[in-house]
Amino acid sequence: MMLITCPFCGPRADTEYVYGAAAGQGYPAPDAQQHELTEYLFLRDNPKGWHRELWVHRHGCGQWVEVERNTLTHEIRQVQALLQHEGKE
Amino acid sequence: MMARKADLSDAAMLAEATVTFTFDGKTFTGRAGDTVASALLANDVHMVARSFKYHRPRGIISIGSEEPCALLTVTENGTTEPNTRATQIPLQDGLQLRSQNRWPSLGTDVFGVLNRFSAFFPAGFYYKTFMGPKGAWPFYERIIRRMAGLGQAPEMPDPARYESNFAHCDVLVAGGGAAGLSAALAAGRSGARVMLAEEQDHTGLGLLPESATIDGCAPRDWAAAMLRALQDLPNVRILQATTVAGVYDHNFVTLTERRPLLNGDAPQPRQRLWKLRAREIVMATGAAERPVLFANNDLPGVMLSSAVRAYADRYGVLAGKQAVVATSHDGGCLTACALADHGISIGAVVDSRATCAPDVAAALAKRGIGYIASSDVVAATGRKHVTGAEIRDRATGQTHRVDCDLVAMAGGWSPNAHLYAHTRRPLEYDRTLGAFVPGNEAPNFHSAGACAGKFGLAAAIAGGTEAGQAAAASCGLAVDQTERPRVIGQDYPVAPPDGIPAGLREKSTFVDLQNDVTMADIRLATRENYAAVEHLKRYTTLGMGTDQGKLGNLNGLAVLADLRGVDVAQLGTTTFRPPYTPITFAAVQGQDHGEAHHPVRRGPAHDAHERLGAVWTNAGLWKRPQFYPRPGETDLEAVNREVLAVRSGAGIVDVSTLGKIDIQGPGAIELLERVYMNGFRSLPVGKGRYGVMLREDGMVFDDGVTMRLSETHFLMSTTTGQVQQVHEHLTRQLADRWPGPDVFVTDVTENWFSCALAGPKAREVLAGLTDIDLSPDALPFMGCAQGKVAGLDARLFRISFSGELSYEINVSSDCGAALWNRLLDHGAPMGLIHYGVESMGVMRVEKGLFVVGREADGRMTADDLGLGRMASRKKDYIGAQAQRLPGVTGAGRRQLVGLRPVDAAQTIPRGASIIAADAPDGPAPPIGHVTSQVFSPHLKSSIALAAIEDGRARMDTQVLAAGPLEGRRVAATIVDPVFIDPQGERLHA
Ligand SMILES: [Zn+2]
């Protein structure tokens, strides 16, 4: 069981989190070509090694975080908050 | 008690009391403090099992968790557990033990004849022998299952209690020998939170009395003092009889604690599974003695030398009267001396080396022990017990026989480096030791003592102290490095025999005793090119037993290396996987059974439904009323009555489980525009709109009505059980795709109680209970209002899931029961009834409304569901681009349609496949499937919703609904999915 350090809650077991998707994939433009769409939707990389991914801290603060994880060793290099509240409140 | 020494003053583990137990129905006595293994040996019971494949007689080999043979079925206090190692069961009064894999009895086992036919059961025999004829496998399987295997799983529920719990610590020390005690004390004195887990019932058992002095103390006294010192530290927790079972990612560790030694009257759990997160791990798990390869090395009476000695040291049990010791290093010779001191006559020490250390030779000579150099034990003789050993001289090849009833094997030591290997780091081969040791130290992981290949007491204490200090330092604690115990004693190098002895009878030379793998099997596998270690393991089952080959693997590798003419280092090892020893499923389950395993969510009006006689159904974790049968009614009659009462009068149904998401902020409308395929910008305040949400691949994800409560405040409803997914879908878009601070989404499902009041009389019922203007102009279809309902602050939404005039009333969840009861009290005289989700489901099928999870099963587009025209063409939304992909649109997609049986007396089978009307008998290609089927009391007919290829183009044509489970085919007509009120006159009334 991995230990993922939530930027809001601190180190928590991975059972508190749910994996969402690979991070940094971008999103298809409204006028995306068919091959771009199929690649985006269905042809994802499955890298051996470092991988950026989105997790949600479901049983904690509920925030989405970006985790940099080694798919081979499960080492976690960095966990970052995604939602930037820019001091409006 | 034939095998117990007369003088038990030195037997460290024994207490006075006598304990009575049974083995295979016969009553025996042992002493308090015994294990089952020591008690059986004390009673001269050696043969305790039949082997897995050949049903050969087997005895007790070892004294620890590495035991491959002495597996028994144990019954105590009503709990029966098969495959339990006799070496690890504490003896208890009333314990019932049974041997396994024999019939009718251990002594006269009919399958024992298999042994004589062992040529027919070589490696891979399952694959080769039972290939044909076709269809014969079930016959073979019955016989093989009877013959092979270990104990039988009990059939009765286990009355014992089990626990699993979580824990955290700074330093986990695995192993309570010299290294582990030293590590725990070093870390504990620095202030670290330490947990020390010792697999045996007591720490320090492995320390040999005569080996050395530590700070002037005898080793046993030193270990006892260490334990007391640790017990005095409040930051150290000691778990005895606890195995560290597995090390997982990021130092997550599982431990199994057997019968915790706790006091008190409350019944204690039988076993406990610890799930521990340790900042640092110190592995101090010692080593297992390596068996020696010779023919019939599986006979009862063949044991590990260290085990023979430990039974004598700890329990005063002499496992034999006349022993031959087979060794390859000085430690084995010294064990022979210790056995002699206990009163076992030593027939010979057979050493594969040419000589031993001079002081060791002197010790042997002093006791008059015969030392046979440059020789190997090549066979044990005897049928059910050892009667002698055949000894072969390496130089001359000549053999001679020595009478004995015990062969003690001292073939070197294998470090127990499993926990290190669990971290997926490679082990390295140490040529001197002839064994695998941990490689480079891993971060936050330390090894000390024999498990690290550092043998001897001085090395264990020094290594343990260093590891404990390093672990504490790594936690940021200050350590006192000056504290080092002074060890005075002699250590001797450890080594296995040099090469595989020549002239072994390979078919009866066992490498893996639990799985009956012989040297001949390894030779065969090599010849058939299963010569890589992982192949060898799977082809021969070497190391695949419950012991995971703790004793056999290294010898297996040595044999394989010898056959292939390579070095063991080149072979590597198979993958070590947790658990280190088997874990009872009950311990994994712990307290998570019954309701605790599957928590039940009860809505605010649960008790009110219960009093009304609700039949419950599960929706996710929720309990929902399915229907409310009256006395004498069948289920179907109850549902029909409820449906007709709503369609002709009015009814209320609890819909609190529908998801509710509160969306607020200036950016709220933008979010809705992006996640729904239809437009929301034009939605006025005080009105709601039905929306459809797609996944990015264009398939329908969820649907529901979203109300606009103010310019910047919306309330979204989602499918029951989907609210978490929808909520996370929204928050993910906001976090990753459209970041911004101007919208907040909150799951408020549990804050509200909701019920729907539906039917032509709904307005009349509600009118007397509310100050809200219910006239169609003031509150039209899809309108919303706030006010008092039944004296409670409420939100009122005019939405419908039944096709009838309907109001959804929301009140704070703590007022839910009050609202429900006041509605019924007030409405009953007007004919208001309560109905359940089954009746609601009938009405939604009659109305042709789809449900996410049934019709919208993740493969359906909005157009498939008949909602294609809702999609906005003026905006971008999630799933919009995918609508252009081939396959997402176009001919051949399954579309939502209705089905009615041609013969109204017939019912459409649940889950039926749709096939062509003229399909011949037998399998036919499906063109669709039934998604929901109900009996419509309104139409007095079975009706169904179905997804059928190009269904809308097949209106009014016939198909067959083929029920795979019921074996029925029913002719049905494809119709519009809206069976009732297609113009919506009831809805808009
Ligand atoms: Zn968090």
PDB file of N, CA and C in Angstrom, chain B residues 647 841-848 898-901 904 906-909 930 932-946 975-980:
ATOM      1  N   ARG B 647     -51.386   5.942 -10.376  1.00  0.00           N
ATOM      2  CA  ARG B 647     -51.880   6.407 -11.679  1.00  0.00           C
ATOM      3  C   ARG B 647     -53.320   6.917 -11.569  1.00  0.00           C
ATOM      4  N   GLY B 841     -40.144   1.853 -10.540  1.00  0.00           N
ATOM      5  CA  GLY B 841     -39.491   1.296 -11.717  1.00  0.00           C
ATOM      6  C   GLY B 841     -40.482   0.865 -12.772  1.00  0.00           C
ATOM      7  N   VAL B 842     -41.602   0.285 -12.348  1.00  0.00           N
ATOM      8  CA  VAL B 842     -42.631  -0.106 -13.317  1.00  0.00           C
ATOM      9  C   VAL B 842     -43.127   1.128 -14.059  1.00  0.00           C
ATOM     10  N   MET B 843     -43.365   2.204 -13.305  1.00  0.00           N
ATOM     11  CA  MET B 843     -43.908   3.414 -13.935  1.00  0.00           C
ATOM     12  C   MET B 843     -42.907   4.064 -14.876  1.00  0.00           C
ATOM     13  N   ARG B 844     -41.637   4.005 -14.537  1.00  0.00           N
ATOM     14  CA  ARG B 844     -40.664   4.628 -15.443  1.00  0.00           C
ATOM     15  C   ARG B 844     -40.494   3.798 -16.712  1.00  0.00           C
ATOM     16  N   VAL B 845     -40.643   2.469 -16.619  1.00  0.00           N
ATOM     17  CA  VAL B 845     -40.588   1.664 -17.839  1.00  0.00           C
ATOM     18  C   VAL B 845     -41.824   1.944 -18.686  1.00  0.00           C
ATOM     19  N   GLU B 846     -42.975   2.047 -18.039  1.00  0.00           N
ATOM     20  CA  GLU B 846     -44.198   2.382 -18.789  1.00  0.00           C
ATOM     21  C   GLU B 846     -44.032   3.708 -19.521  1.00  0.00           C
ATOM     22  N   LYS B 847     -43.272   4.624 -18.897  1.00  0.00           N
ATOM     23  CA  LYS B 847     -43.092   5.953 -19.482  1.00  0.00           C
ATOM     24  C   LYS B 847     -41.890   5.977 -20.444  1.00  0.00           C
ATOM     25  N   GLY B 848     -41.158   4.871 -20.523  1.00  0.00           N
ATOM     26  CA  GLY B 848     -40.027   4.788 -21.451  1.00  0.00           C
ATOM     27  C   GLY B 848     -38.818   5.585 -21.010  1.00  0.00           C
ATOM     28  N   GLY B 898     -39.190  -0.113 -27.232  1.00  0.00           N
ATOM     29  CA  GLY B 898     -40.050  -0.894 -26.344  1.00  0.00           C
ATOM     30  C   GLY B 898     -40.336  -2.251 -26.958  1.00  0.00           C
ATOM     31  N   LEU B 899     -40.728  -3.197 -26.095  1.00  0.00           N
ATOM     32  CA  LEU B 899     -41.100  -4.541 -26.572  1.00  0.00           C
ATOM     33  C   LEU B 899     -42.405  -4.939 -25.896  1.00  0.00           C
ATOM     34  N   ARG B 900     -43.303  -5.528 -26.709  1.00  0.00           N
ATOM     35  CA  ARG B 900     -44.497  -6.147 -26.114  1.00  0.00           C
ATOM     36  C   ARG B 900     -44.607  -7.563 -26.644  1.00  0.00           C
ATOM     37  N   PRO B 901     -44.928  -8.523 -25.773  1.00  0.00           N
ATOM     38  CA  PRO B 901     -45.073  -9.894 -26.264  1.00  0.00           C
ATOM     39  C   PRO B 901     -46.264  -9.981 -27.214  1.00  0.00           C
ATOM     40  N   ALA B 904     -50.148 -11.751 -25.165  1.00  0.00           N
ATOM     41  CA  ALA B 904     -50.138 -10.944 -23.940  1.00  0.00           C
ATOM     42  C   ALA B 904     -50.040 -11.797 -22.690  1.00  0.00           C
ATOM     43  N   GLN B 906     -47.868 -14.050 -22.247  1.00  0.00           N
ATOM     44  CA  GLN B 906     -46.466 -14.420 -22.026  1.00  0.00           C
ATOM     45  C   GLN B 906     -45.684 -13.256 -21.437  1.00  0.00           C
ATOM     46  N   THR B 907     -44.606 -13.583 -20.716  1.00  0.00           N
ATOM     47  CA  THR B 907     -43.733 -12.543 -20.188  1.00  0.00           C
ATOM     48  C   THR B 907     -42.409 -12.571 -20.939  1.00  0.00           C
ATOM     49  N   ILE B 908     -41.867 -11.391 -21.107  1.00  0.00           N
ATOM     50  CA  ILE B 908     -40.558 -11.304 -21.770  1.00  0.00           C
ATOM     51  C   ILE B 908     -39.490 -11.699 -20.759  1.00  0.00           C
ATOM     52  N   PRO B 909     -38.615 -12.657 -21.108  1.00  0.00           N
ATOM     53  CA  PRO B 909     -37.638 -13.139 -20.124  1.00  0.00           C
ATOM     54  C   PRO B 909     -36.673 -12.027 -19.708  1.00  0.00           C
ATOM     55  N   VAL B 930     -32.532  -7.204 -23.881  1.00  0.00           N
ATOM     56  CA  VAL B 930     -33.541  -6.595 -23.021  1.00  0.00           C
ATOM     57  C   VAL B 930     -32.822  -5.923 -21.853  1.00  0.00           C
ATOM     58  N   SER B 932     -34.693  -3.814 -19.391  1.00  0.00           N
ATOM     59  CA  SER B 932     -35.608  -3.808 -18.245  1.00  0.00           C
ATOM     60  C   SER B 932     -36.889  -4.479 -18.690  1.00  0.00           C
ATOM     61  N   GLN B 933     -37.472  -5.305 -17.810  1.00  0.00           N
ATOM     62  CA  GLN B 933     -38.780  -5.863 -18.148  1.00  0.00           C
ATOM     63  C   GLN B 933     -39.648  -5.864 -16.907  1.00  0.00           C
ATOM     64  N   VAL B 934     -40.903  -5.453 -17.090  1.00  0.00           N
ATOM     65  CA  VAL B 934     -41.837  -5.390 -15.961  1.00  0.00           C
ATOM     66  C   VAL B 934     -43.208  -5.851 -16.443  1.00  0.00           C
ATOM     67  N   PHE B 935     -44.100  -6.088 -15.477  1.00  0.00           N
ATOM     68  CA  PHE B 935     -45.503  -6.272 -15.821  1.00  0.00           C
ATOM     69  C   PHE B 935     -46.184  -4.926 -15.661  1.00  0.00           C
ATOM     70  N   SER B 936     -46.833  -4.464 -16.733  1.00  0.00           N
ATOM     71  CA  SER B 936     -47.532  -3.187 -16.666  1.00  0.00           C
ATOM     72  C   SER B 936     -48.984  -3.433 -16.283  1.00  0.00           C
ATOM     73  N   PRO B 937     -49.347  -3.028 -15.061  1.00  0.00           N
ATOM     74  CA  PRO B 937     -50.752  -3.220 -14.680  1.00  0.00           C
ATOM     75  C   PRO B 937     -51.668  -2.314 -15.503  1.00  0.00           C
ATOM     76  N   HIS B 938     -51.117  -1.224 -16.002  1.00  0.00           N
ATOM     77  CA  HIS B 938     -51.876  -0.300 -16.819  1.00  0.00           C
ATOM     78  C   HIS B 938     -52.275  -0.963 -18.146  1.00  0.00           C
ATOM     79  N   LEU B 939     -51.322  -1.645 -18.783  1.00  0.00           N
ATOM     80  CA  LEU B 939     -51.566  -2.311 -20.074  1.00  0.00           C
ATOM     81  C   LEU B 939     -51.945  -3.774 -19.887  1.00  0.00           C
ATOM     82  N   LYS B 940     -51.867  -4.262 -18.653  1.00  0.00           N
ATOM     83  CA  LYS B 940     -52.155  -5.670 -18.343  1.00  0.00           C
ATOM     84  C   LYS B 940     -51.328  -6.593 -19.229  1.00  0.00           C
ATOM     85  N   SER B 941     -50.063  -6.281 -19.327  1.00  0.00           N
ATOM     86  CA  SER B 941     -49.178  -7.054 -20.200  1.00  0.00           C
ATOM     87  C   SER B 941     -47.741  -6.901 -19.712  1.00  0.00           C
ATOM     88  N   SER B 942     -46.946  -7.901 -20.013  1.00  0.00           N
ATOM     89  CA  SER B 942     -45.503  -7.771 -19.842  1.00  0.00           C
ATOM     90  C   SER B 942     -44.994  -6.749 -20.845  1.00  0.00           C
ATOM     91  N   ILE B 943     -44.145  -5.844 -20.408  1.00  0.00           N
ATOM     92  CA  ILE B 943     -43.518  -4.911 -21.345  1.00  0.00           C
ATOM     93  C   ILE B 943     -42.028  -4.862 -21.034  1.00  0.00           C
ATOM     94  N   ALA B 944     -41.260  -4.377 -21.991  1.00  0.00           N
ATOM     95  CA  ALA B 944     -39.820  -4.321 -21.772  1.00  0.00           C
ATOM     96  C   ALA B 944     -39.218  -3.146 -22.516  1.00  0.00           C
ATOM     97  N   LEU B 945     -38.068  -2.700 -22.005  1.00  0.00           N
ATOM     98  CA  LEU B 945     -37.214  -1.804 -22.776  1.00  0.00           C
ATOM     99  C   LEU B 945     -36.052  -2.647 -23.280  1.00  0.00           C
ATOM    100  N   ALA B 946     -35.615  -2.349 -24.503  1.00  0.00           N
ATOM    101  CA  ALA B 946     -34.546  -3.146 -25.097  1.00  0.00           C
ATOM    102  C   ALA B 946     -33.667  -2.259 -25.955  1.00  0.00           C
ATOM    103  N   VAL B 975     -41.883  -1.737 -30.266  1.00  0.00           N
ATOM    104  CA  VAL B 975     -42.812  -0.602 -30.212  1.00  0.00           C
ATOM    105  C   VAL B 975     -42.080   0.614 -29.685  1.00  0.00           C
ATOM    106  N   ASP B 976     -42.751   1.749 -29.707  1.00  0.00           N
ATOM    107  CA  ASP B 976     -42.186   2.963 -29.110  1.00  0.00           C
ATOM    108  C   ASP B 976     -41.938   2.702 -27.622  1.00  0.00           C
ATOM    109  N   PRO B 977     -40.826   3.194 -27.069  1.00  0.00           N
ATOM    110  CA  PRO B 977     -40.565   2.900 -25.648  1.00  0.00           C
ATOM    111  C   PRO B 977     -41.537   3.602 -24.697  1.00  0.00           C
ATOM    112  N   VAL B 978     -42.253   4.609 -25.160  1.00  0.00           N
ATOM    113  CA  VAL B 978     -43.204   5.290 -24.261  1.00  0.00           C
ATOM    114  C   VAL B 978     -44.540   4.564 -24.366  1.00  0.00           C
ATOM    115  N   PHE B 979     -44.870   3.814 -23.279  1.00  0.00           N
ATOM    116  CA  PHE B 979     -46.063   2.979 -23.323  1.00  0.00           C
ATOM    117  C   PHE B 979     -47.299   3.731 -22.839  1.00  0.00           C
ATOM    118  N   ILE B 980     -47.088   4.845 -22.166  1.00  0.00           N
ATOM    119  CA  ILE B 980     -48.215   5.517 -21.524  1.00  0.00           C
ATOM    120  C   ILE B 980     -48.096   7.016 -21.765  1.00  0.00           C
TER     121      ILE B 980
END
